[in-house]
Amino acid sequence: FQKSLSEIFGADKYSRARKEVLTYMFSRPMQMALYFCTGVLDDETLFHHYALNVPFYTHFTSPIRRYADIVVHRLLSASLGARPPIRMDKEAIQKQADHCNDRKMASKRVQELSADLFFSVFVRVRP
C-alpha cells in the first residue's frame, strides 16, 4: 500500500501537496474527539479512550493552539491544586465545550472541502 501511494505522490513540485491530501483522505473516516465537561455526564464509559484502552482520558495540547486546551489546562491545574478553582459551573464549561466542538467541526468541514477540491483538480490534470 505504501509503495503504491509513493508512486502516486510523484516527484514534481506538487508531490508533497498530493501526499498530504491523500493521506488526509485516508484518515478522514476516523472518529473525531469531542470536548465535554465530565461533570455533566453520568456515564463514565464515555471517558474511555478506545485506542489507548484506558478508562479515563484527558486530551490537551499546547494552550497556545486552541481555547479549549487553555480551559483543560486551567481545570487540570485547579484539580491538582496548582491554581485556584475556575469560577464557572459545569453547564457553562459544557457550553464552551459545545462551542469549541462546533468550531472544530466547521473547520474540519472546510478542510475536507479544500482537500476534495484539490483532489478533483489533481484527478483532472493527472494523465
PDB file of C-alpha atoms in Angstrom:
ATOM      1  CA  PHE A   1       0.000   0.000   0.000  1.00  0.00           C
ATOM      2  CA  GLN A   2       2.781   2.430   0.946  1.00  0.00           C
ATOM      3  CA  LYS A   3       4.636   1.646  -2.296  1.00  0.00           C
ATOM      4  CA  SER A   4       1.504   2.347  -4.342  1.00  0.00           C
ATOM      5  CA  LEU A   5       0.984   5.641  -2.535  1.00  0.00           C
ATOM      6  CA  SER A   6       4.606   6.675  -3.049  1.00  0.00           C
ATOM      7  CA  GLU A   7       4.228   6.126  -6.788  1.00  0.00           C
ATOM      8  CA  ILE A   8       1.086   8.260  -6.854  1.00  0.00           C
ATOM      9  CA  PHE A   9       2.738  11.130  -4.988  1.00  0.00           C
ATOM     10  CA  GLY A  10       5.335  11.545  -7.727  1.00  0.00           C
ATOM     11  CA  ALA A  11       8.406  13.759  -7.528  1.00  0.00           C
ATOM     12  CA  ASP A  12       7.245  17.050  -9.017  1.00  0.00           C
ATOM     13  CA  LYS A  13       6.572  20.343  -7.243  1.00  0.00           C
ATOM     14  CA  TYR A  14       3.085  19.169  -6.181  1.00  0.00           C
ATOM     15  CA  SER A  15       4.130  15.798  -4.748  1.00  0.00           C
ATOM     16  CA  ARG A  16       4.119  16.974  -1.141  1.00  0.00           C
ATOM     17  CA  ALA A  17       0.654  18.510  -1.514  1.00  0.00           C
ATOM     18  CA  ARG A  18      -0.670  15.308  -3.109  1.00  0.00           C
ATOM     19  CA  LYS A  19       0.803  13.275  -0.266  1.00  0.00           C
ATOM     20  CA  GLU A  20      -0.846  15.452   2.378  1.00  0.00           C
ATOM     21  CA  VAL A  21      -4.236  15.450   0.675  1.00  0.00           C
ATOM     22  CA  LEU A  22      -4.309  11.709   0.011  1.00  0.00           C
ATOM     23  CA  THR A  23      -3.050  10.841   3.493  1.00  0.00           C
ATOM     24  CA  TYR A  24      -5.726  13.100   4.936  1.00  0.00           C
ATOM     25  CA  MET A  25      -8.410  11.482   2.789  1.00  0.00           C
ATOM     26  CA  PHE A  26      -7.420   8.026   4.014  1.00  0.00           C
ATOM     27  CA  SER A  27      -7.610   9.128   7.644  1.00  0.00           C
ATOM     28  CA  ARG A  28     -10.910  11.020   7.241  1.00  0.00           C
ATOM     29  CA  PRO A  29     -13.170   8.150   8.350  1.00  0.00           C
ATOM     30  CA  MET A  30     -11.604   8.127  11.844  1.00  0.00           C
ATOM     31  CA  GLN A  31     -13.877   9.399  14.589  1.00  0.00           C
ATOM     32  CA  MET A  32     -13.126  12.896  15.855  1.00  0.00           C
ATOM     33  CA  ALA A  33     -12.616  13.506  19.538  1.00  0.00           C
ATOM     34  CA  LEU A  34     -15.086  15.785  21.267  1.00  0.00           C
ATOM     35  CA  TYR A  35     -14.610  18.150  24.159  1.00  0.00           C
ATOM     36  CA  PHE A  36     -17.004  17.670  27.070  1.00  0.00           C
ATOM     37  CA  CYS A  37     -17.318  18.524  30.729  1.00  0.00           C
ATOM     38  CA  THR A  38     -17.156  15.360  32.796  1.00  0.00           C
ATOM     39  CA  GLY A  39     -19.441  16.922  35.397  1.00  0.00           C
ATOM     40  CA  VAL A  40     -22.426  16.841  33.051  1.00  0.00           C
ATOM     41  CA  LEU A  41     -22.050  13.182  32.017  1.00  0.00           C
ATOM     42  CA  ASP A  42     -23.191  10.336  34.230  1.00  0.00           C
ATOM     43  CA  ASP A  43     -21.821   7.530  32.048  1.00  0.00           C
ATOM     44  CA  GLU A  44     -18.114   7.167  32.885  1.00  0.00           C
ATOM     45  CA  THR A  45     -17.629   4.742  29.980  1.00  0.00           C
ATOM     46  CA  LEU A  46     -17.689   7.837  27.760  1.00  0.00           C
ATOM     47  CA  PHE A  47     -14.344   8.867  29.328  1.00  0.00           C
ATOM     48  CA  HIS A  48     -12.699   5.714  27.933  1.00  0.00           C
ATOM     49  CA  HIS A  49     -10.090   6.009  25.179  1.00  0.00           C
ATOM     50  CA  TYR A  50     -10.601   3.144  22.751  1.00  0.00           C
ATOM     51  CA  ALA A  51      -7.179   3.065  21.067  1.00  0.00           C
ATOM     52  CA  LEU A  52      -5.202   3.506  24.282  1.00  0.00           C
ATOM     53  CA  ASN A  53      -7.580   1.262  26.244  1.00  0.00           C
ATOM     54  CA  VAL A  54      -7.585   3.454  29.332  1.00  0.00           C
ATOM     55  CA  PRO A  55     -10.740   4.070  31.384  1.00  0.00           C
ATOM     56  CA  PHE A  56     -10.172   7.796  31.970  1.00  0.00           C
ATOM     57  CA  TYR A  57      -8.554  10.024  29.408  1.00  0.00           C
ATOM     58  CA  THR A  58      -7.965  13.752  29.132  1.00  0.00           C
ATOM     59  CA  HIS A  59      -6.558  15.178  25.939  1.00  0.00           C
ATOM     60  CA  PHE A  60      -4.956  18.550  25.501  1.00  0.00           C
ATOM     61  CA  THR A  61      -2.185  20.141  23.531  1.00  0.00           C
ATOM     62  CA  SER A  62      -0.259  23.334  23.977  1.00  0.00           C
ATOM     63  CA  PRO A  63      -2.604  26.050  25.243  1.00  0.00           C
ATOM     64  CA  ILE A  64      -1.327  28.416  22.568  1.00  0.00           C
ATOM     65  CA  ARG A  65      -3.118  26.367  19.914  1.00  0.00           C
ATOM     66  CA  ARG A  66      -6.774  26.254  20.959  1.00  0.00           C
ATOM     67  CA  TYR A  67      -9.001  27.893  23.528  1.00  0.00           C
ATOM     68  CA  ALA A  68     -10.330  24.500  24.616  1.00  0.00           C
ATOM     69  CA  ASP A  69      -6.791  23.499  25.573  1.00  0.00           C
ATOM     70  CA  ILE A  70      -6.475  26.612  27.768  1.00  0.00           C
ATOM     71  CA  VAL A  71      -9.645  25.569  29.582  1.00  0.00           C
ATOM     72  CA  VAL A  72      -8.377  21.997  30.014  1.00  0.00           C
ATOM     73  CA  HIS A  73      -5.023  23.263  31.348  1.00  0.00           C
ATOM     74  CA  ARG A  74      -6.769  25.550  33.835  1.00  0.00           C
ATOM     75  CA  LEU A  75      -9.172  22.847  35.011  1.00  0.00           C
ATOM     76  CA  LEU A  76      -6.391  20.290  35.354  1.00  0.00           C
ATOM     77  CA  SER A  77      -4.186  22.773  37.248  1.00  0.00           C
ATOM     78  CA  ALA A  78      -7.059  23.597  39.582  1.00  0.00           C
ATOM     79  CA  SER A  79      -7.823  19.926  40.195  1.00  0.00           C
ATOM     80  CA  LEU A  80      -4.163  19.363  41.129  1.00  0.00           C
ATOM     81  CA  GLY A  81      -4.216  22.357  43.481  1.00  0.00           C
ATOM     82  CA  ALA A  82      -1.725  24.367  41.416  1.00  0.00           C
ATOM     83  CA  ARG A  83      -4.163  27.236  40.888  1.00  0.00           C
ATOM     84  CA  PRO A  84      -7.483  28.436  42.318  1.00  0.00           C
ATOM     85  CA  PRO A  85     -10.635  26.749  41.023  1.00  0.00           C
ATOM     86  CA  ILE A  86     -12.265  28.183  37.924  1.00  0.00           C
ATOM     87  CA  ARG A  87     -15.368  30.188  38.785  1.00  0.00           C
ATOM     88  CA  MET A  88     -17.645  28.570  36.260  1.00  0.00           C
ATOM     89  CA  ASP A  89     -20.341  25.987  36.768  1.00  0.00           C
ATOM     90  CA  LYS A  90     -20.253  22.731  34.825  1.00  0.00           C
ATOM     91  CA  GLU A  91     -23.066  23.825  32.491  1.00  0.00           C
ATOM     92  CA  ALA A  92     -21.075  26.896  31.422  1.00  0.00           C
ATOM     93  CA  ILE A  93     -17.997  24.760  30.834  1.00  0.00           C
ATOM     94  CA  GLN A  94     -20.086  22.332  28.754  1.00  0.00           C
ATOM     95  CA  LYS A  95     -21.491  25.259  26.753  1.00  0.00           C
ATOM     96  CA  GLN A  96     -17.919  26.334  25.926  1.00  0.00           C
ATOM     97  CA  ALA A  97     -17.019  22.736  25.052  1.00  0.00           C
ATOM     98  CA  ASP A  98     -20.018  22.553  22.696  1.00  0.00           C
ATOM     99  CA  HIS A  99     -18.962  25.804  21.030  1.00  0.00           C
ATOM    100  CA  CYS A 100     -15.386  24.538  20.612  1.00  0.00           C
ATOM    101  CA  ASN A 101     -16.719  21.295  19.110  1.00  0.00           C
ATOM    102  CA  ASP A 102     -18.916  23.234  16.683  1.00  0.00           C
ATOM    103  CA  ARG A 103     -15.983  25.399  15.545  1.00  0.00           C
ATOM    104  CA  LYS A 104     -13.731  22.345  15.237  1.00  0.00           C
ATOM    105  CA  MET A 105     -16.328  20.547  13.105  1.00  0.00           C
ATOM    106  CA  ALA A 106     -16.771  23.606  10.884  1.00  0.00           C
ATOM    107  CA  SER A 107     -13.005  23.871  10.457  1.00  0.00           C
ATOM    108  CA  LYS A 108     -12.770  20.179   9.626  1.00  0.00           C
ATOM    109  CA  ARG A 109     -15.526  20.554   7.035  1.00  0.00           C
ATOM    110  CA  VAL A 110     -13.707  23.435   5.334  1.00  0.00           C
ATOM    111  CA  GLN A 111     -10.506  21.366   5.353  1.00  0.00           C
ATOM    112  CA  GLU A 112     -12.380  18.426   3.793  1.00  0.00           C
ATOM    113  CA  LEU A 113     -13.895  20.602   1.076  1.00  0.00           C
ATOM    114  CA  SER A 114     -10.484  22.079   0.308  1.00  0.00           C
ATOM    115  CA  ALA A 115      -8.971  18.594   0.052  1.00  0.00           C
ATOM    116  CA  ASP A 116     -11.845  17.463  -2.175  1.00  0.00           C
ATOM    117  CA  LEU A 117     -11.281  20.443  -4.470  1.00  0.00           C
ATOM    118  CA  PHE A 118      -7.543  19.799  -4.695  1.00  0.00           C
ATOM    119  CA  PHE A 119      -8.151  16.092  -5.307  1.00  0.00           C
ATOM    120  CA  SER A 120     -10.627  16.782  -8.112  1.00  0.00           C
ATOM    121  CA  VAL A 121      -8.130  19.119  -9.790  1.00  0.00           C
ATOM    122  CA  PHE A 122      -5.388  16.518  -9.293  1.00  0.00           C
ATOM    123  CA  VAL A 123      -7.506  13.786 -10.894  1.00  0.00           C
ATOM    124  CA  ARG A 124      -8.473  16.066 -13.786  1.00  0.00           C
ATOM    125  CA  VAL A 125      -4.907  17.051 -14.717  1.00  0.00           C
ATOM    126  CA  ARG A 126      -3.327  13.650 -13.995  1.00  0.00           C
ATOM    127  CA  PRO A 127      -2.966  11.518 -17.133  1.00  0.00           C
TER     128      PRO A 127
END
